[in-house]
Coordinates of C-alpha atoms and ligand atoms in Angstrom, one line a residue:
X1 CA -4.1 35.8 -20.8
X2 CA -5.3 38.5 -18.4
X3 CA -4.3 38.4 -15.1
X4 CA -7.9 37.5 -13.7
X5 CA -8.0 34.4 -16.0
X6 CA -4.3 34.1 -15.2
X7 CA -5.0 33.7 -11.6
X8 CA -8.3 31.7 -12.2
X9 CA -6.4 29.2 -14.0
X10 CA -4.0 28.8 -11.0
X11 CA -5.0 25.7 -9.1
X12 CA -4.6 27.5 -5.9
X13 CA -7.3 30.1 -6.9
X14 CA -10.0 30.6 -4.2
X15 CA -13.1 30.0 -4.0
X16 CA -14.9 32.5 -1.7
X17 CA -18.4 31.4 -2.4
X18 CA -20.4 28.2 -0.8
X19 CA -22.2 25.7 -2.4
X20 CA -24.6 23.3 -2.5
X21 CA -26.2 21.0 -5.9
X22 CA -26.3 18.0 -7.3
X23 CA -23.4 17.5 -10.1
X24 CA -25.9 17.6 -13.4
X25 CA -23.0 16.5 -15.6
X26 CA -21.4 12.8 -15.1
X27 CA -19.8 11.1 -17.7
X28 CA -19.0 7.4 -17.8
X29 CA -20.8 5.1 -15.1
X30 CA -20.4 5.7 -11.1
X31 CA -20.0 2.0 -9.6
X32 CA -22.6 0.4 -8.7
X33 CA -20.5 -0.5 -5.7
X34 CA -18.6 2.9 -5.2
X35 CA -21.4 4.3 -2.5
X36 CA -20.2 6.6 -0.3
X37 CA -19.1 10.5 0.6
X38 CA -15.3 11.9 0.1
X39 CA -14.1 14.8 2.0
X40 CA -11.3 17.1 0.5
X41 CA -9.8 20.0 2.1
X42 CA -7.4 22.8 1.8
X43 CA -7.0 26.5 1.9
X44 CA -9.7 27.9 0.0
X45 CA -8.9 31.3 -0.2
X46 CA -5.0 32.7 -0.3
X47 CA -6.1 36.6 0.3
X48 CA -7.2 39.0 3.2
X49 CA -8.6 42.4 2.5
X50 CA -6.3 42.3 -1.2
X51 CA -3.4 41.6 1.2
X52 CA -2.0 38.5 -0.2
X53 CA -0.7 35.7 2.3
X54 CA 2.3 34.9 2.0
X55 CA 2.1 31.0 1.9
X56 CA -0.4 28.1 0.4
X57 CA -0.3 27.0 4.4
X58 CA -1.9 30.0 5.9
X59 CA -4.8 29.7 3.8
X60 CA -8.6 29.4 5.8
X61 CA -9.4 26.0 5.5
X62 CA -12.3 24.9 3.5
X63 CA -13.8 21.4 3.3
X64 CA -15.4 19.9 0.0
X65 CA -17.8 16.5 0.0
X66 CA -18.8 14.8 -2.9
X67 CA -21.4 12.5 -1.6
X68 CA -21.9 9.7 -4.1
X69 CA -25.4 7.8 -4.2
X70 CA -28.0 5.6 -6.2
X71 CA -29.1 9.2 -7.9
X72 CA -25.9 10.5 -9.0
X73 CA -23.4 12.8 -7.1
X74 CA -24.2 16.0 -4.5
X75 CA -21.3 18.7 -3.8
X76 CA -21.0 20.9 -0.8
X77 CA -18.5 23.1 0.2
X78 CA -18.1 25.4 3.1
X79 CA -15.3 26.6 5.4
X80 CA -14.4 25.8 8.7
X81 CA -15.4 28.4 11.3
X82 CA -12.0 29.0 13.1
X83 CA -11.1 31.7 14.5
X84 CA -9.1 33.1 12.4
X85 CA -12.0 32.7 9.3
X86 CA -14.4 34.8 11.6
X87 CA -11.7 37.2 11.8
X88 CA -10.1 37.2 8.6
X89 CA -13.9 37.9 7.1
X90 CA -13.7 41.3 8.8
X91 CA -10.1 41.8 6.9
X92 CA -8.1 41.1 10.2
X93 CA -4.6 39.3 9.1
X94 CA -3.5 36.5 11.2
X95 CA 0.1 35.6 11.7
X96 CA 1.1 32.2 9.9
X97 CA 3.7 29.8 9.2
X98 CA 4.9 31.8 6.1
X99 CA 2.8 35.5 6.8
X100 CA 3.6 37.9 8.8
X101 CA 1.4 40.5 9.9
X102 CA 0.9 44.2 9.1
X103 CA 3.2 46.3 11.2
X104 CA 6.7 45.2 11.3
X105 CA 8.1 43.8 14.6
X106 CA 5.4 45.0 17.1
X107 CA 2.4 43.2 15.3
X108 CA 4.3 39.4 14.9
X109 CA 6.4 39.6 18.3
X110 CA 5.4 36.2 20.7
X111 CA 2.4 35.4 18.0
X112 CA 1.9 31.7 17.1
X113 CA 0.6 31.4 13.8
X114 CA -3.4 31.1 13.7
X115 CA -4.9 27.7 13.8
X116 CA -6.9 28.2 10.1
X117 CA -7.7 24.1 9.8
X118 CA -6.7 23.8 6.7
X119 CA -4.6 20.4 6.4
X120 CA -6.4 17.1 6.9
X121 CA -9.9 16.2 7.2
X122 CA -10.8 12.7 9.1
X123 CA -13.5 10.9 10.0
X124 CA -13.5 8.5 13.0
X125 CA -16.0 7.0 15.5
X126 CA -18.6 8.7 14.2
X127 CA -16.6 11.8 13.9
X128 CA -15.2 14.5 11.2
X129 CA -12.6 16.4 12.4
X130 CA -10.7 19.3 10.4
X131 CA -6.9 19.3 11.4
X132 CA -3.6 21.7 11.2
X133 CA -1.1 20.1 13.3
X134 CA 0.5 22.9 15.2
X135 CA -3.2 23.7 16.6
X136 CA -6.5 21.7 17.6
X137 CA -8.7 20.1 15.2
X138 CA -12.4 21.4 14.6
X139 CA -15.3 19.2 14.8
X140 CA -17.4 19.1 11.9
X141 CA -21.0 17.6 11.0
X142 CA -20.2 15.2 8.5
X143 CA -23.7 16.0 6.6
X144 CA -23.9 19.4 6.4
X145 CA -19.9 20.6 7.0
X146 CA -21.5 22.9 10.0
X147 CA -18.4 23.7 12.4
X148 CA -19.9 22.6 15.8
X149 CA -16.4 24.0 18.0
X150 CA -13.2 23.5 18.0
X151 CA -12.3 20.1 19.7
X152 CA -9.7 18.9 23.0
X153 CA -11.7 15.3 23.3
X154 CA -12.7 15.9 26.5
X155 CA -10.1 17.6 28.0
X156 CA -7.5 15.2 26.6
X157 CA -5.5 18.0 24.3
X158 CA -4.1 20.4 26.5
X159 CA -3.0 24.3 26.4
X160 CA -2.2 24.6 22.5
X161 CA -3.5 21.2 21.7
X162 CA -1.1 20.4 18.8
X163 CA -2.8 17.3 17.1
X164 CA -1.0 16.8 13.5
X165 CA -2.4 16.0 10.5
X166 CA -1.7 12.7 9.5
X167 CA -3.4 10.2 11.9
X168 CA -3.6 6.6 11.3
X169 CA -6.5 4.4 11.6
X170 CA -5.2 0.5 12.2
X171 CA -7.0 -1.6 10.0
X172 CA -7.9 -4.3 12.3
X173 CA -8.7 -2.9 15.8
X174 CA -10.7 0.7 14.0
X175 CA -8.1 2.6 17.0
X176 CA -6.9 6.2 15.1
X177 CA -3.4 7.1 16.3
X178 CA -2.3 10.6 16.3
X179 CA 0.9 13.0 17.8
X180 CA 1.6 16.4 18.4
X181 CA 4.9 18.5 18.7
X182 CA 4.9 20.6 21.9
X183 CA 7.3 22.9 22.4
X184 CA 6.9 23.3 26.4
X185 CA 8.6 22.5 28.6
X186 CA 11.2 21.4 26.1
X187 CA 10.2 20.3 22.4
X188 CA 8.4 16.9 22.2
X189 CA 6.3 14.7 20.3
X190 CA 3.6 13.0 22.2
X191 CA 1.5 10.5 20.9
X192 CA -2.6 9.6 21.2
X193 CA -4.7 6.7 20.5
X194 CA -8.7 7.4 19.9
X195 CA -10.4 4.3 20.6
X196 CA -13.9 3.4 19.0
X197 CA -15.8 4.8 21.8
X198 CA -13.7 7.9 21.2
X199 CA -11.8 8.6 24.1
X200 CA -8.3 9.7 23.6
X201 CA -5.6 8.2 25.4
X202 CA -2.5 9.8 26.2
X203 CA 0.7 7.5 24.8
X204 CA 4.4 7.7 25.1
X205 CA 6.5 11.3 24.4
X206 CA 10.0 11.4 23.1
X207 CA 12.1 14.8 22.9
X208 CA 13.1 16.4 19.9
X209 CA 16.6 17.5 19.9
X210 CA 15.7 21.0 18.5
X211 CA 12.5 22.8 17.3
X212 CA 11.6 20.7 13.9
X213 CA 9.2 20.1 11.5
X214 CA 7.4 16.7 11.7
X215 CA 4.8 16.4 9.3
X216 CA 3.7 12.4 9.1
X217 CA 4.6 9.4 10.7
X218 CA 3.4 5.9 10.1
X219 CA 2.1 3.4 11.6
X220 CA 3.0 -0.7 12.1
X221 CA 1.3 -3.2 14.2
X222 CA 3.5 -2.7 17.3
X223 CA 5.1 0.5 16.8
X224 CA 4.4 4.9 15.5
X225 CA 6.9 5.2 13.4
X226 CA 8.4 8.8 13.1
X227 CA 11.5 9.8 10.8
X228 CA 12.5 12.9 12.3
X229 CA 14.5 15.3 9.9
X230 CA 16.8 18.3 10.7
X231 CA 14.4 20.4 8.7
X232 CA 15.0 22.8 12.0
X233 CA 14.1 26.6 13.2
X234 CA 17.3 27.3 13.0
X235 CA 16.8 31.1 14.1
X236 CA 14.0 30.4 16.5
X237 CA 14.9 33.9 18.2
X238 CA 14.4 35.5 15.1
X239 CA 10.9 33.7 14.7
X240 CA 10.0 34.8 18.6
X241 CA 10.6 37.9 18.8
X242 CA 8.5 38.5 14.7
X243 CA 11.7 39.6 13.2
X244 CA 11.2 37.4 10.2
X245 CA 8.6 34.7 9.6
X246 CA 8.1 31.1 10.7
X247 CA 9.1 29.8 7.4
X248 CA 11.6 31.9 6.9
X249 CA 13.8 31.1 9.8
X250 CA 13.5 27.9 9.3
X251 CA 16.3 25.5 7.8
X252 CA 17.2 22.3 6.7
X253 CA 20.8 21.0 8.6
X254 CA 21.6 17.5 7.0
X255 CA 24.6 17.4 9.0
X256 CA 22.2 16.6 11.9
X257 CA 21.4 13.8 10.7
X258 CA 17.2 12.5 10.8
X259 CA 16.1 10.7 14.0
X260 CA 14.2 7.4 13.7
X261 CA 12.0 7.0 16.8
X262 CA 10.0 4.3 17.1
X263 CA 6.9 4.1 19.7
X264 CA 5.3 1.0 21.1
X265 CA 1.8 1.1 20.8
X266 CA 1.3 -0.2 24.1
X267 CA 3.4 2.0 26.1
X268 CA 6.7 0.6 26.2
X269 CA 10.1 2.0 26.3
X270 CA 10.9 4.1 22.6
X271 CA 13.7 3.6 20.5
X272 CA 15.6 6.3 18.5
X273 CA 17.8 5.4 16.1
X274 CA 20.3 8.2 14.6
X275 CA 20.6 8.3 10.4
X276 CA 21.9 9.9 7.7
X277 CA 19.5 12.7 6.6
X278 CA 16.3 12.4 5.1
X279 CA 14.1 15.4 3.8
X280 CA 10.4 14.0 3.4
X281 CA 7.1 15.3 4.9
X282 CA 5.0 12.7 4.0
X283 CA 5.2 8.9 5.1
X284 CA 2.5 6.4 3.3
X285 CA 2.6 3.1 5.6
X286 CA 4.5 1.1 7.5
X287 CA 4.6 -2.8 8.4
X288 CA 6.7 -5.0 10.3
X289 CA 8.7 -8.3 8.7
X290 CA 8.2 -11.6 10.2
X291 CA 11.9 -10.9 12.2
X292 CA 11.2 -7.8 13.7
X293 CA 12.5 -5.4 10.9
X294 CA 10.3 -2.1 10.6
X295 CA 9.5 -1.0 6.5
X296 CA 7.9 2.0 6.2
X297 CA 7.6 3.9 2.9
X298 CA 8.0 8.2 2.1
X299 CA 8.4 10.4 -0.1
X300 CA 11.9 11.8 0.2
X301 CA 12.9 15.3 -1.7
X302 CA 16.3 16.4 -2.3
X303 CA 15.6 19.8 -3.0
X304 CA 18.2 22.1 -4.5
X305 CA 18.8 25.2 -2.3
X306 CA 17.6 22.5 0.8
X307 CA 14.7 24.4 2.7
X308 CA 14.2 27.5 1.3
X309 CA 14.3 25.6 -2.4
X310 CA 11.8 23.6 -1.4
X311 CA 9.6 26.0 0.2
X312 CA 10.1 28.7 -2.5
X313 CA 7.3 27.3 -4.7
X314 CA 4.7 27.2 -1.9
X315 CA 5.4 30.5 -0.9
X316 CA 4.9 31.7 -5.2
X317 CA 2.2 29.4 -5.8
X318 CA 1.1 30.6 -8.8
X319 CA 1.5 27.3 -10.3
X320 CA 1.6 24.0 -9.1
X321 CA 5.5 23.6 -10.5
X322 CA 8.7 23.1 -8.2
X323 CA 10.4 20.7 -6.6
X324 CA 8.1 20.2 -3.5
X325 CA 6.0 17.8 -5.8
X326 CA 8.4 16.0 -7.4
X327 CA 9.7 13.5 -4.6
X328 CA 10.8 9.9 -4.9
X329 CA 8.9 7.3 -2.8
X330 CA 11.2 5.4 -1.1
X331 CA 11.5 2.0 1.4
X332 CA 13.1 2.6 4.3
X333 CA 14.2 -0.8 6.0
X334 CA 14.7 -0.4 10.0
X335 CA 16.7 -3.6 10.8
X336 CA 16.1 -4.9 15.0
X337 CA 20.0 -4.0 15.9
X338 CA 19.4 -0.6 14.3
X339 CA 20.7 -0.6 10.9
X340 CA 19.0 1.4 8.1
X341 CA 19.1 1.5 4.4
X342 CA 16.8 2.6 1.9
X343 CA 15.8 1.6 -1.7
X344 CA 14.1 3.7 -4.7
X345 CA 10.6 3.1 -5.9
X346 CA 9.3 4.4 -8.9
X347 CA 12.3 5.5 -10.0
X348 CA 12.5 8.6 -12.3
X349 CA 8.6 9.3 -11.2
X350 CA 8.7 12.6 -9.2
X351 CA 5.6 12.7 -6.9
X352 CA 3.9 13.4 -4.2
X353 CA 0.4 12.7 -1.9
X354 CA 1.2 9.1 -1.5
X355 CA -1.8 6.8 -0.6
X356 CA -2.8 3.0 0.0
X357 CA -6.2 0.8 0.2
X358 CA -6.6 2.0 4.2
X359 CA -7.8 -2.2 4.7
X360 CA -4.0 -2.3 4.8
X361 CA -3.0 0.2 7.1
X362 CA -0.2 -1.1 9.5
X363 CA 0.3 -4.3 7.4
X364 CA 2.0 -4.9 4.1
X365 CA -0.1 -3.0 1.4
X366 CA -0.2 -4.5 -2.5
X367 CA 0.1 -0.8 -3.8
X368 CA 0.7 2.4 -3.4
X369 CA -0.8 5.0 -5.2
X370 CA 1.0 8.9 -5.7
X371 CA -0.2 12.1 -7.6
X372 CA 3.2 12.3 -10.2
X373 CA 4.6 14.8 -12.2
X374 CA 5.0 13.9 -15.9
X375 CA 7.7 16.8 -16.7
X376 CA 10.4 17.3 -13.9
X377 CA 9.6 19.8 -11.3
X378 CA 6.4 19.9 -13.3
X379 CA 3.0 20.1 -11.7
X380 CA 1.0 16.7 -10.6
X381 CA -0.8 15.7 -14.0
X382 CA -0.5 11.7 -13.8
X383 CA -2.0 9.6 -11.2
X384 CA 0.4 6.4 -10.5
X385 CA -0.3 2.8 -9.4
X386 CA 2.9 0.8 -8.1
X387 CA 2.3 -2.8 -7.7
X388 CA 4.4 -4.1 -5.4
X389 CA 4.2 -7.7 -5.7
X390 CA 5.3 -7.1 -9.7
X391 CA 6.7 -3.9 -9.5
X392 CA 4.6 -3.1 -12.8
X393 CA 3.6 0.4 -12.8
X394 CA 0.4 1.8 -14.5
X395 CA -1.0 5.1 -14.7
X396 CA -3.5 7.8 -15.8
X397 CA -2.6 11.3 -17.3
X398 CA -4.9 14.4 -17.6
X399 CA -4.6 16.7 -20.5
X400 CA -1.6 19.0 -21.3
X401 CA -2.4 21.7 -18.7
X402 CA -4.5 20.2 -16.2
X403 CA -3.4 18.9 -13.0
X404 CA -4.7 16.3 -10.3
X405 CA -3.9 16.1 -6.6
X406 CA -3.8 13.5 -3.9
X407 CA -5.7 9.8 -4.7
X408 CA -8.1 9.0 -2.4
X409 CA -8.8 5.2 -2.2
X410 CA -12.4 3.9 -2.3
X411 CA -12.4 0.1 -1.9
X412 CA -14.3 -2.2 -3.7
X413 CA -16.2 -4.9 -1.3
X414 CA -15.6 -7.5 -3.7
X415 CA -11.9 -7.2 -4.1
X416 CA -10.9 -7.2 -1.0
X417 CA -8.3 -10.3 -1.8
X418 CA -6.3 -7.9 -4.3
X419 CA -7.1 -4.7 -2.7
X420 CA -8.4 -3.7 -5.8
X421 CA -11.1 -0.5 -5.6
X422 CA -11.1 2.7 -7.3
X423 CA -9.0 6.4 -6.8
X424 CA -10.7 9.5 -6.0
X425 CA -9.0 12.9 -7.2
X426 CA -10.1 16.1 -8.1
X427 CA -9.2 17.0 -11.7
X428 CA -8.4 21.0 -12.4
X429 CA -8.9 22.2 -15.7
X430 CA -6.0 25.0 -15.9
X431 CA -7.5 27.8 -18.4
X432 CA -10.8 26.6 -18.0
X433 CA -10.8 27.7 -14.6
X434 CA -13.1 24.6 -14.0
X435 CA -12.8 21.4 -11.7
X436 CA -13.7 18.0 -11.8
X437 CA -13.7 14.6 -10.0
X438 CA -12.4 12.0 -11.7
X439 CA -13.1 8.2 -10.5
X440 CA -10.5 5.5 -11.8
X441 CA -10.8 1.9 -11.1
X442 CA -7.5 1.2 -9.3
X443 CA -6.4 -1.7 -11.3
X444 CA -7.0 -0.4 -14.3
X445 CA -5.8 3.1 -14.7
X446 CA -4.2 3.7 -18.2
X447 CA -8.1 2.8 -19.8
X448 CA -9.1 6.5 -18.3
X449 CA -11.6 7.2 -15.8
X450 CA -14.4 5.0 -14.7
X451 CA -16.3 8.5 -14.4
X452 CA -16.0 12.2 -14.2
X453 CA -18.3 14.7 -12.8
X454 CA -17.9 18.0 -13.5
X455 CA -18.4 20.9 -10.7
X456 CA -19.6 23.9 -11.9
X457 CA -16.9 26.1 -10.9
X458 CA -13.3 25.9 -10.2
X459 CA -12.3 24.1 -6.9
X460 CA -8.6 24.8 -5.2
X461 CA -6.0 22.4 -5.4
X462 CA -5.8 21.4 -1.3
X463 CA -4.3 19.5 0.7
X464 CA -5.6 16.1 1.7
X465 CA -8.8 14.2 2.5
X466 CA -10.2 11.1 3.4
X467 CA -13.1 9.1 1.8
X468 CA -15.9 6.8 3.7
X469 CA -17.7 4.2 2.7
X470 CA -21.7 4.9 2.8
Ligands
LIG1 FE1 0.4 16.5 4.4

């Protein structure tokens, strides 16, 4: 293999170019009731000028959507219009999390990495919003992918405007809850509730001990959940002044312990809790037993070589192996006088991306579905189903050298009882250089895809996404 093809067949391999056609080849049969448009989004291009960035998060973020109607299936792509793209189109190099810039010392000193959008794409009240937690989110037309600005919800984000990735939309009330780390006055998470008319209330803040990385949280019916690990910047001189990068002064201290802090919805006081160490980024849901106890499931790593042995294969990248996608999803019980255990799902299934039917947000969900690892420390080929209820576990796997990422739940109307619907991932055809989206039915995964609609080029890997309902 040449290195061109080599790199094609990478499923971080950009795509530079924008598009805009209707898929011409589906196989299988689209639902009759699977109507609607997902978004995906990630860094679509890994390269400035030939200088290669040093990390899959400092990538410019680009947003696909696959709308899905009575005539078949249209793509789009395009990036989001940040800053640092507009720039970075004219070859100008942006500090990240895990690149530094040109010029030693002098060029990285007091810089905060560039807000390139790249993480999360979410639609609410009307809205589409590209996210990257340490920076604002950038408001999107949900038709054409247009950037119309970068958003602060009416003055409601201030300065830096940190506004993570991960918010929640509650099932039952339609409110989206969000947080942000701030690092000013002291650090601090502060959290946000967008109602339906899309204001943005302020909520409760809590301090962080020390400058850490908090990627997720989840959400219950009273409380935001947040499991705070020592995944630290341990050397956060270093990182100021541009002697090294973000990522690499960064560490993970388990003797620290993670912090559970849990935030009432409505403003009262918060409780932290102090734990053994956890070493997760993402949390799935989170519900609340009949006596108060909070359950809220993630995907925990325990990475050999701690920080920098999980980071190492996002910083090489070349593949899709390493042990940042082989995690166990876990239940973490919270009891009411503070006690905390946790408990193994999935055992033996190393995985990552960990997604629900969103009609259960903030209540006990039936399953949970994950983008596994078939080979250990292997890349994401198998999409998972747990049913909790039976704990039987069912499953779909691509071909030897393909690869899937993150299932995106579209539910069915009609099985709303079961929470039964169909899962949403983009399929990547190694060699091929060549992308796909693959529709399963969710209760039926091992009998193969529902449908599959081939792009006609290769998409990247990314991040997350979100898919609505038409
Ligand atoms: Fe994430």
């Amino acid at each position: 293999m040449t290195d061109a093809v080599a790199d094609q067949a990478s499923p971080w391999a950009a795509l530079t170019t924008e598009h805009d056609y209707r898929v011409r080849e589906i196989s299988g049969r689209v639902p009759e009731r699977l109507r609607g448009v997902l978004y995906r989004i990630g860094p679509g291009r890994l390269e400035v000028g030939g200088h290669r960035l040093g990390h899959i998060f400092d990538g410019d973020g680009m947003v696909s959507r696959f709308a899905i109607d009575d005539d078949g299936i249209g793509f789009r792509n395009r990036y989001v219009r940040t800053h640092h793209y507009t720039k970075a189109s004219k070859e100008w190099i942006g500090r990240g999390v895990g690149t530094q810039r040109p010029g030693g010392m002098v060029a990285n000193m007091f810089r905060i990495p560039a807000n390139v959008s790249n993480t999360n794409v979410v639609a609410h009240a009307g809205g589409l919003f590209s996210l990257w937690e340490a920076g604002r989110p950038y408001r999107l037309d949900p038709e054409t992918l247009e950037t119309i600005g970068r958003e602060d919800f009416d003055g409601a984000l201030k300065l830096i405007g940190a506004f993570s990735a991960h918010p929640k939309i509650d099932a039952r009330t339609g409110d989206l809850f969000n947080f942000g780390i701030e690092m000013f006055p002291r650090p601090m998470i502060r959290c946000y509730r967008r109602d339906l008319t899309g204001a943005l209330h302020r909520l409760g803040t809590f301090p962080l001990a020390r400058p850490s990385f908090c990627h997720d949280f989840a959400l219950t019916e009273h409380h935001l959940v947040f499991l705070v690990d020592p995944i630290v910047v341990g050397r956060p001189l270093r990182a100021l002044l541009g002697l090294d990068s973000i990522d690499g002064c960064m560490e993970f201290k388990p003797e620290l312990g993670t912090r559970i802090a849990l935030v009432p919805r409505d403003g009262g006081k918060v409780r932290v809790i102090e734990t053994d160490a956890f070493f997760h980024f993402h949390a799935n849901n989170a519900y609340e037993e009949p006596d108060g106890e909070v359950v809220v499931e993630i995907v925990r790593h325990r990475p050999v070589g701690g920080w920098a042995g999980w980071n190492r294969s996002l910083r090489e990248r070349d593949g899709l192996d390493g042990s940042a996608f082989g995690g166990q999803l876990e239940r973490v019980r919270i009891s009411v006088n503070g006690r905390v255990c946790s408990e193994p799902l999935l055992e033996g299934v190393g995985c990552e991306f960990p997604q629900i039917d969103h009609r259960f947000e903030a209540a006990r969900h039936p399953a949970t579905y994950v983008a596994a690892a078939s080979v250990t420390a292997g890349a994401p080929d198998t999409i998972v189903a747990l049913d909790h209820a039976s704990g039987s576990i069912d499953g779909h796997r691509v071909d030897d050298g393909h690869s899937v990422c993150e299932p995106l739940f579209a539910a069915d109307p009609d099985r709303a009882e079961s929470g039964g619907g169909w899962l949403l991932s983009v399929e990547h055809l190694g060699a091929q250089a060549r992308s796909r989206l693959v529709i399963l039915d969710s209760e039926r995964l091992s009998e193969g895809p529902v449908a599959t609609a081939e792009l006609e080029h290769h998409l990247p890997m990314g991040f997350h996404g979100t898919y609505v309902p038409a």
